[in-house]
């Protein structure tokens, strides 16, 4: 059974860097066509896709966050991480990691979806 | 950016009734790149449907999806007590991969 678990240092002060780790178990982090993703749930605003890193370490970010985001892979620890620089209160959210991959739908098409999610971790940005 | 608008924001129904949730895109998207998620309070979203109409593993057949172009629908026949939660659509056709704002299904 594939499981993902987020971990992080807790509260972050404005202008600092938010750092989170997602630990993956039950699946190889280097499996073909897997896209290890970060998503956040902003209070009162809904879900926002942050970006992903592929099994080949190719990254793809939300343009609105690209200048501040880095997602990286640590294959030796079966983990991937998120760094978000220069945080403000607007970055306060529940942060989720998830596995994205292509699934074959009922019509035979390759359909992308995030099929396994971590439980989420709350990050509060406050001085 | 593709904006996904879900309606209604809140749907008030009784157990056993049928629910129809709408997801409308600001531009046409490939139907194979539209997914639906269910989120229960305090939990992570769970994949319900992918390719707009294919149920994910373990999802009961009272859930179905349909649609193409800009209009997509999630239908829940015979609502069960555990179905009264929040549902999101998401598109993977165009970056950034955007979510709708969610529809809450509540007990009437």
PDB file of C-alpha atoms in Angstrom:
ATOM      1  CA  UNK A   1       0.000   0.000   0.000  1.00  0.00           C
ATOM      2  CA  UNK A   2       1.435   3.325  -1.079  1.00  0.00           C
ATOM      3  CA  UNK A   3       1.638   5.899   1.683  1.00  0.00           C
ATOM      4  CA  UNK A   4       2.867   9.475   1.778  1.00  0.00           C
ATOM      5  CA  UNK A   5       3.633  11.457   4.913  1.00  0.00           C
ATOM      6  CA  UNK A   6       4.470  15.135   5.152  1.00  0.00           C
ATOM      7  CA  UNK A   7       6.790  16.523   7.796  1.00  0.00           C
ATOM      8  CA  UNK A   8       8.052  19.971   8.565  1.00  0.00           C
ATOM      9  CA  UNK A   9       9.371  22.257  11.263  1.00  0.00           C
ATOM     10  CA  UNK A  10       6.080  23.925  12.157  1.00  0.00           C
ATOM     11  CA  UNK A  11       5.467  27.698  12.241  1.00  0.00           C
ATOM     12  CA  UNK A  12       7.456  29.906   9.894  1.00  0.00           C
ATOM     13  CA  UNK A  13       8.173  33.612  10.208  1.00  0.00           C
ATOM     14  CA  UNK A  14       7.536  36.051   7.356  1.00  0.00           C
ATOM     15  CA  UNK A  15      10.426  36.348   4.873  1.00  0.00           C
ATOM     16  CA  UNK A  16      11.779  32.932   5.912  1.00  0.00           C
ATOM     17  CA  UNK A  17      11.871  29.762   3.818  1.00  0.00           C
ATOM     18  CA  UNK A  18       9.204  27.102   4.291  1.00  0.00           C
ATOM     19  CA  UNK A  19      10.659  23.601   4.028  1.00  0.00           C
ATOM     20  CA  UNK A  20       8.625  20.394   3.928  1.00  0.00           C
ATOM     21  CA  UNK A  21       9.494  16.775   3.296  1.00  0.00           C
ATOM     22  CA  UNK A  22       7.273  14.022   1.973  1.00  0.00           C
ATOM     23  CA  UNK A  23       8.273  10.456   2.814  1.00  0.00           C
ATOM     24  CA  UNK A  24       7.105   7.791   0.387  1.00  0.00           C
ATOM     25  CA  UNK A  25       6.545   4.147   1.313  1.00  0.00           C
ATOM     26  CA  UNK A  26       5.100   1.241  -0.618  1.00  0.00           C
ATOM     27  CA  UNK A  27       6.270   2.546  -3.988  1.00  0.00           C
ATOM     28  CA  UNK A  28       9.555   3.355  -5.624  1.00  0.00           C
ATOM     29  CA  UNK A  29      10.149   7.070  -5.909  1.00  0.00           C
ATOM     30  CA  UNK A  30      11.914   6.351  -9.210  1.00  0.00           C
ATOM     31  CA  UNK A  31       8.984   4.479 -10.776  1.00  0.00           C
ATOM     32  CA  UNK A  32       8.393   5.451 -14.379  1.00  0.00           C
ATOM     33  CA  UNK A  33       5.912   8.198 -15.069  1.00  0.00           C
ATOM     34  CA  UNK A  34       5.390   9.132 -11.447  1.00  0.00           C
ATOM     35  CA  UNK A  35       5.060  12.807 -10.619  1.00  0.00           C
ATOM     36  CA  UNK A  36       5.595  13.704  -6.982  1.00  0.00           C
ATOM     37  CA  UNK A  37       3.427  16.696  -6.274  1.00  0.00           C
ATOM     38  CA  UNK A  38       2.730  19.412  -3.751  1.00  0.00           C
ATOM     39  CA  UNK A  39      -0.678  21.011  -3.310  1.00  0.00           C
ATOM     40  CA  UNK A  40      -1.913  23.417  -0.672  1.00  0.00           C
ATOM     41  CA  UNK A  41      -5.301  24.270   0.741  1.00  0.00           C
ATOM     42  CA  UNK A  42      -5.498  27.977   1.428  1.00  0.00           C
ATOM     43  CA  UNK A  43      -7.984  28.939   4.143  1.00  0.00           C
ATOM     44  CA  UNK A  44     -11.175  30.184   2.586  1.00  0.00           C
ATOM     45  CA  UNK A  45      -9.725  29.898  -0.918  1.00  0.00           C
ATOM     46  CA  UNK A  46      -9.587  26.243  -1.898  1.00  0.00           C
ATOM     47  CA  UNK A  47      -6.921  24.017  -3.355  1.00  0.00           C
ATOM     48  CA  UNK A  48      -3.866  25.251  -5.253  1.00  0.00           C
ATOM     49  CA  UNK A  49      -1.460  23.047  -7.199  1.00  0.00           C
ATOM     50  CA  UNK A  50       2.132  24.045  -6.399  1.00  0.00           C
ATOM     51  CA  UNK A  51       4.117  21.777  -8.688  1.00  0.00           C
ATOM     52  CA  UNK A  52       5.722  18.394  -9.152  1.00  0.00           C
ATOM     53  CA  UNK A  53       8.961  16.584  -9.738  1.00  0.00           C
ATOM     54  CA  UNK A  54       9.083  13.550 -11.988  1.00  0.00           C
ATOM     55  CA  UNK A  55      10.853  10.268 -11.447  1.00  0.00           C
ATOM     56  CA  UNK A  56      13.590  11.700 -13.683  1.00  0.00           C
ATOM     57  CA  UNK A  57      13.854  14.873 -11.547  1.00  0.00           C
ATOM     58  CA  UNK A  58      12.128  17.079 -14.107  1.00  0.00           C
ATOM     59  CA  UNK A  59      10.230  19.842 -12.327  1.00  0.00           C
ATOM     60  CA  UNK A  60       7.086  21.711 -13.272  1.00  0.00           C
ATOM     61  CA  UNK A  61       5.776  24.585 -11.165  1.00  0.00           C
ATOM     62  CA  UNK A  62       2.710  26.762 -10.908  1.00  0.00           C
ATOM     63  CA  UNK A  63       3.741  29.979 -12.684  1.00  0.00           C
ATOM     64  CA  UNK A  64       2.327  32.044  -9.829  1.00  0.00           C
ATOM     65  CA  UNK A  65       4.840  30.459  -7.438  1.00  0.00           C
ATOM     66  CA  UNK A  66       7.702  29.557  -9.770  1.00  0.00           C
ATOM     67  CA  UNK A  67      10.048  32.298  -8.599  1.00  0.00           C
ATOM     68  CA  UNK A  68       9.846  31.065  -4.989  1.00  0.00           C
ATOM     69  CA  UNK A  69       9.453  27.274  -5.273  1.00  0.00           C
ATOM     70  CA  UNK A  70      11.923  24.419  -5.468  1.00  0.00           C
ATOM     71  CA  UNK A  71      10.891  20.759  -5.420  1.00  0.00           C
ATOM     72  CA  UNK A  72      13.630  18.171  -5.174  1.00  0.00           C
ATOM     73  CA  UNK A  73      13.998  14.396  -4.942  1.00  0.00           C
ATOM     74  CA  UNK A  74      16.127  12.356  -2.528  1.00  0.00           C
ATOM     75  CA  UNK A  75      16.049   8.836  -3.920  1.00  0.00           C
ATOM     76  CA  UNK A  76      18.310   7.442  -1.199  1.00  0.00           C
ATOM     77  CA  UNK A  77      15.709   8.335   1.428  1.00  0.00           C
ATOM     78  CA  UNK A  78      12.617   7.840  -0.749  1.00  0.00           C
ATOM     79  CA  UNK A  79      11.617  11.421  -0.076  1.00  0.00           C
ATOM     80  CA  UNK A  80      10.840  14.557  -1.991  1.00  0.00           C
ATOM     81  CA  UNK A  81      10.831  18.057  -0.615  1.00  0.00           C
ATOM     82  CA  UNK A  82       9.328  21.497  -1.032  1.00  0.00           C
ATOM     83  CA  UNK A  83      11.061  24.795  -0.405  1.00  0.00           C
ATOM     84  CA  UNK A  84       9.117  28.038  -0.625  1.00  0.00           C
ATOM     85  CA  UNK A  85      11.114  31.203  -0.084  1.00  0.00           C
ATOM     86  CA  UNK A  86      10.129  34.662   1.179  1.00  0.00           C
ATOM     87  CA  UNK A  87       6.900  33.483   2.764  1.00  0.00           C
ATOM     88  CA  UNK A  88       4.121  35.788   3.885  1.00  0.00           C
ATOM     89  CA  UNK A  89       0.883  35.242   5.767  1.00  0.00           C
ATOM     90  CA  UNK A  90      -0.721  34.456   2.417  1.00  0.00           C
ATOM     91  CA  UNK A  91       1.276  31.213   2.363  1.00  0.00           C
ATOM     92  CA  UNK A  92      -0.483  29.945   5.492  1.00  0.00           C
ATOM     93  CA  UNK A  93      -2.199  26.739   4.412  1.00  0.00           C
ATOM     94  CA  UNK A  94      -2.479  23.004   4.787  1.00  0.00           C
ATOM     95  CA  UNK A  95       0.216  21.519   2.560  1.00  0.00           C
ATOM     96  CA  UNK A  96      -0.278  18.111   0.946  1.00  0.00           C
ATOM     97  CA  UNK A  97       2.072  15.891  -0.973  1.00  0.00           C
ATOM     98  CA  UNK A  98       0.614  13.512  -3.515  1.00  0.00           C
ATOM     99  CA  UNK A  99       1.547  10.991  -6.181  1.00  0.00           C
ATOM    100  CA  UNK A 100       0.532  11.912  -9.682  1.00  0.00           C
ATOM    101  CA  UNK A 101       0.601   9.430 -12.514  1.00  0.00           C
ATOM    102  CA  UNK A 102      -1.067   8.479 -15.728  1.00  0.00           C
ATOM    103  CA  UNK A 103      -3.923   6.020 -15.459  1.00  0.00           C
ATOM    104  CA  UNK A 104      -5.656   4.413 -18.413  1.00  0.00           C
ATOM    105  CA  UNK A 105      -9.289   5.466 -18.392  1.00  0.00           C
ATOM    106  CA  UNK A 106     -12.311   3.483 -19.556  1.00  0.00           C
ATOM    107  CA  UNK A 107     -11.874   4.782 -23.119  1.00  0.00           C
ATOM    108  CA  UNK A 108      -8.220   3.746 -23.246  1.00  0.00           C
ATOM    109  CA  UNK A 109      -6.802   7.235 -22.870  1.00  0.00           C
ATOM    110  CA  UNK A 110      -3.927   8.106 -20.557  1.00  0.00           C
ATOM    111  CA  UNK A 111      -5.461  10.306 -17.896  1.00  0.00           C
ATOM    112  CA  UNK A 112      -3.417  12.099 -15.308  1.00  0.00           C
ATOM    113  CA  UNK A 113      -4.580  12.142 -11.701  1.00  0.00           C
ATOM    114  CA  UNK A 114      -3.207  12.345  -8.174  1.00  0.00           C
ATOM    115  CA  UNK A 115      -4.184   9.022  -6.728  1.00  0.00           C
ATOM    116  CA  UNK A 116      -2.423   8.922  -3.355  1.00  0.00           C
ATOM    117  CA  UNK A 117      -2.205  11.834  -0.938  1.00  0.00           C
ATOM    118  CA  UNK A 118      -0.505  12.475   2.356  1.00  0.00           C
ATOM    119  CA  UNK A 119      -2.555  13.517   5.368  1.00  0.00           C
ATOM    120  CA  UNK A 120      -1.449  17.113   5.089  1.00  0.00           C
ATOM    121  CA  UNK A 121       0.470  19.390   7.401  1.00  0.00           C
ATOM    122  CA  UNK A 122      -0.573  22.837   8.580  1.00  0.00           C
ATOM    123  CA  UNK A 123       1.926  25.605   8.051  1.00  0.00           C
ATOM    124  CA  UNK A 124       1.300  28.935   9.710  1.00  0.00           C
ATOM    125  CA  UNK A 125       3.290  31.993   8.706  1.00  0.00           C
ATOM    126  CA  UNK A 126       3.335  34.443  11.559  1.00  0.00           C
ATOM    127  CA  UNK A 127       5.755  36.711  13.331  1.00  0.00           C
TER     128      UNK A 127
ATOM    129  CA  UNK B   1      -5.117  29.913 -16.601  1.00  0.00           C
ATOM    130  CA  UNK B   2      -8.174  27.647 -16.870  1.00  0.00           C
ATOM    131  CA  UNK B   3     -10.764  28.696 -14.311  1.00  0.00           C
ATOM    132  CA  UNK B   4     -13.043  25.921 -13.091  1.00  0.00           C
ATOM    133  CA  UNK B   5     -16.353  27.070 -11.680  1.00  0.00           C
ATOM    134  CA  UNK B   6     -18.275  24.568  -9.612  1.00  0.00           C
ATOM    135  CA  UNK B   7     -21.962  24.906  -8.937  1.00  0.00           C
ATOM    136  CA  UNK B   8     -23.816  24.997  -6.766  1.00  0.00           C
ATOM    137  CA  UNK B   9     -21.541  26.054  -3.938  1.00  0.00           C
ATOM    138  CA  UNK B  10     -23.698  24.104  -1.520  1.00  0.00           C
ATOM    139  CA  UNK B  11     -26.187  21.368  -2.349  1.00  0.00           C
ATOM    140  CA  UNK B  12     -28.773  20.474   0.293  1.00  0.00           C
ATOM    141  CA  UNK B  13     -30.246  17.027  -0.165  1.00  0.00           C
ATOM    142  CA  UNK B  14     -31.524  14.070   1.842  1.00  0.00           C
ATOM    143  CA  UNK B  15     -29.967  10.614   2.065  1.00  0.00           C
ATOM    144  CA  UNK B  16     -31.158   8.456  -0.794  1.00  0.00           C
ATOM    145  CA  UNK B  17     -31.575  11.410  -3.171  1.00  0.00           C
ATOM    146  CA  UNK B  18     -29.575  12.046  -6.335  1.00  0.00           C
ATOM    147  CA  UNK B  19     -26.882  14.745  -6.496  1.00  0.00           C
ATOM    148  CA  UNK B  20     -25.626  16.471  -9.638  1.00  0.00           C
ATOM    149  CA  UNK B  21     -22.512  18.602  -9.286  1.00  0.00           C
ATOM    150  CA  UNK B  22     -21.368  20.840 -12.110  1.00  0.00           C
ATOM    151  CA  UNK B  23     -17.843  21.860 -13.098  1.00  0.00           C
ATOM    152  CA  UNK B  24     -17.573  24.430 -15.880  1.00  0.00           C
ATOM    153  CA  UNK B  25     -14.247  25.364 -17.460  1.00  0.00           C
ATOM    154  CA  UNK B  26     -13.359  28.808 -18.810  1.00  0.00           C
ATOM    155  CA  UNK B  27     -12.006  27.134 -21.949  1.00  0.00           C
ATOM    156  CA  UNK B  28     -12.367  23.735 -23.531  1.00  0.00           C
ATOM    157  CA  UNK B  29     -10.304  21.006 -21.895  1.00  0.00           C
ATOM    158  CA  UNK B  30      -9.564  17.472 -22.948  1.00  0.00           C
ATOM    159  CA  UNK B  31     -12.001  15.242 -21.086  1.00  0.00           C
ATOM    160  CA  UNK B  32      -9.311  12.715 -20.314  1.00  0.00           C
ATOM    161  CA  UNK B  33      -7.604  15.363 -18.172  1.00  0.00           C
ATOM    162  CA  UNK B  34     -10.442  16.138 -15.755  1.00  0.00           C
ATOM    163  CA  UNK B  35     -10.601  14.549 -12.317  1.00  0.00           C
ATOM    164  CA  UNK B  36     -12.921  14.711  -9.335  1.00  0.00           C
ATOM    165  CA  UNK B  37     -11.874  14.514  -5.691  1.00  0.00           C
ATOM    166  CA  UNK B  38     -13.809  14.040  -2.480  1.00  0.00           C
ATOM    167  CA  UNK B  39     -12.633  15.656   0.740  1.00  0.00           C
ATOM    168  CA  UNK B  40     -13.936  14.751   4.169  1.00  0.00           C
ATOM    169  CA  UNK B  41     -13.336  17.096   7.131  1.00  0.00           C
ATOM    170  CA  UNK B  42      -9.791  16.875   8.420  1.00  0.00           C
ATOM    171  CA  UNK B  43      -8.722  14.517   5.653  1.00  0.00           C
ATOM    172  CA  UNK B  44      -6.808  14.798   2.413  1.00  0.00           C
ATOM    173  CA  UNK B  45      -8.695  14.830  -0.859  1.00  0.00           C
ATOM    174  CA  UNK B  46      -9.400  11.373  -2.295  1.00  0.00           C
ATOM    175  CA  UNK B  47      -9.433  10.632  -6.003  1.00  0.00           C
ATOM    176  CA  UNK B  48     -12.966   9.743  -7.138  1.00  0.00           C
ATOM    177  CA  UNK B  49     -12.915   9.965 -10.923  1.00  0.00           C
ATOM    178  CA  UNK B  50     -10.290  10.442 -13.597  1.00  0.00           C
ATOM    179  CA  UNK B  51     -10.607  10.884 -17.314  1.00  0.00           C
ATOM    180  CA  UNK B  52     -13.851  12.669 -16.366  1.00  0.00           C
ATOM    181  CA  UNK B  53     -15.811   9.401 -16.189  1.00  0.00           C
ATOM    182  CA  UNK B  54     -13.654   6.543 -14.878  1.00  0.00           C
ATOM    183  CA  UNK B  55     -14.043   5.606 -11.231  1.00  0.00           C
ATOM    184  CA  UNK B  56     -10.861   5.288  -9.213  1.00  0.00           C
ATOM    185  CA  UNK B  57     -10.087   2.056  -7.402  1.00  0.00           C
ATOM    186  CA  UNK B  58     -12.568   1.292  -4.631  1.00  0.00           C
ATOM    187  CA  UNK B  59     -15.071   3.998  -5.550  1.00  0.00           C
ATOM    188  CA  UNK B  60     -18.655   2.696  -5.434  1.00  0.00           C
ATOM    189  CA  UNK B  61     -20.732   2.686  -8.595  1.00  0.00           C
ATOM    190  CA  UNK B  62     -23.213   5.221  -7.237  1.00  0.00           C
ATOM    191  CA  UNK B  63     -20.604   7.777  -8.356  1.00  0.00           C
ATOM    192  CA  UNK B  64     -20.446   8.595 -12.062  1.00  0.00           C
ATOM    193  CA  UNK B  65     -18.889  11.325 -14.167  1.00  0.00           C
ATOM    194  CA  UNK B  66     -19.677  12.750 -17.556  1.00  0.00           C
ATOM    195  CA  UNK B  67     -19.050  15.707 -19.789  1.00  0.00           C
ATOM    196  CA  UNK B  68     -16.761  17.161 -22.398  1.00  0.00           C
ATOM    197  CA  UNK B  69     -15.397  20.464 -23.609  1.00  0.00           C
ATOM    198  CA  UNK B  70     -16.280  22.980 -20.919  1.00  0.00           C
ATOM    199  CA  UNK B  71     -19.077  21.228 -19.015  1.00  0.00           C
ATOM    200  CA  UNK B  72     -18.558  18.302 -16.680  1.00  0.00           C
ATOM    201  CA  UNK B  73     -20.832  16.651 -14.135  1.00  0.00           C
ATOM    202  CA  UNK B  74     -20.344  14.407 -11.139  1.00  0.00           C
ATOM    203  CA  UNK B  75     -23.479  12.462 -10.262  1.00  0.00           C
ATOM    204  CA  UNK B  76     -24.118  10.615  -7.038  1.00  0.00           C
ATOM    205  CA  UNK B  77     -27.183   8.407  -7.123  1.00  0.00           C
ATOM    206  CA  UNK B  78     -28.733   7.437  -3.795  1.00  0.00           C
ATOM    207  CA  UNK B  79     -26.719   9.589  -1.396  1.00  0.00           C
ATOM    208  CA  UNK B  80     -25.252   7.732   1.555  1.00  0.00           C
ATOM    209  CA  UNK B  81     -24.488   9.496   4.887  1.00  0.00           C
ATOM    210  CA  UNK B  82     -20.740   9.454   4.164  1.00  0.00           C
ATOM    211  CA  UNK B  83     -21.278  11.317   0.872  1.00  0.00           C
ATOM    212  CA  UNK B  84     -22.192  14.571   2.595  1.00  0.00           C
ATOM    213  CA  UNK B  85     -18.796  16.229   2.208  1.00  0.00           C
ATOM    214  CA  UNK B  86     -16.955  18.494  -0.266  1.00  0.00           C
ATOM    215  CA  UNK B  87     -16.166  17.688  -3.901  1.00  0.00           C
ATOM    216  CA  UNK B  88     -13.571  19.308  -6.174  1.00  0.00           C
ATOM    217  CA  UNK B  89     -12.887  19.058  -9.867  1.00  0.00           C
ATOM    218  CA  UNK B  90      -9.387  19.560 -11.266  1.00  0.00           C
ATOM    219  CA  UNK B  91      -8.048  19.888 -14.790  1.00  0.00           C
ATOM    220  CA  UNK B  92      -4.673  18.635 -15.983  1.00  0.00           C
ATOM    221  CA  UNK B  93      -4.997  19.840 -19.559  1.00  0.00           C
ATOM    222  CA  UNK B  94      -3.251  23.195 -19.178  1.00  0.00           C
ATOM    223  CA  UNK B  95      -0.718  24.507 -16.692  1.00  0.00           C
ATOM    224  CA  UNK B  96      -1.299  25.504 -13.964  1.00  0.00           C
ATOM    225  CA  UNK B  97      -3.390  22.506 -12.972  1.00  0.00           C
ATOM    226  CA  UNK B  98      -6.341  24.294 -11.435  1.00  0.00           C
ATOM    227  CA  UNK B  99      -9.067  23.175  -9.062  1.00  0.00           C
ATOM    228  CA  UNK B 100     -12.644  24.306  -8.806  1.00  0.00           C
ATOM    229  CA  UNK B 101     -13.640  26.031  -5.599  1.00  0.00           C
ATOM    230  CA  UNK B 102     -15.615  23.016  -4.419  1.00  0.00           C
ATOM    231  CA  UNK B 103     -19.215  21.968  -3.887  1.00  0.00           C
ATOM    232  CA  UNK B 104     -20.363  21.056  -0.409  1.00  0.00           C
ATOM    233  CA  UNK B 105     -23.108  18.446  -0.232  1.00  0.00           C
ATOM    234  CA  UNK B 106     -24.982  18.873   3.021  1.00  0.00           C
ATOM    235  CA  UNK B 107     -27.856  17.072   4.657  1.00  0.00           C
ATOM    236  CA  UNK B 108     -31.146  18.849   4.178  1.00  0.00           C
TER     237      UNK B 108
END
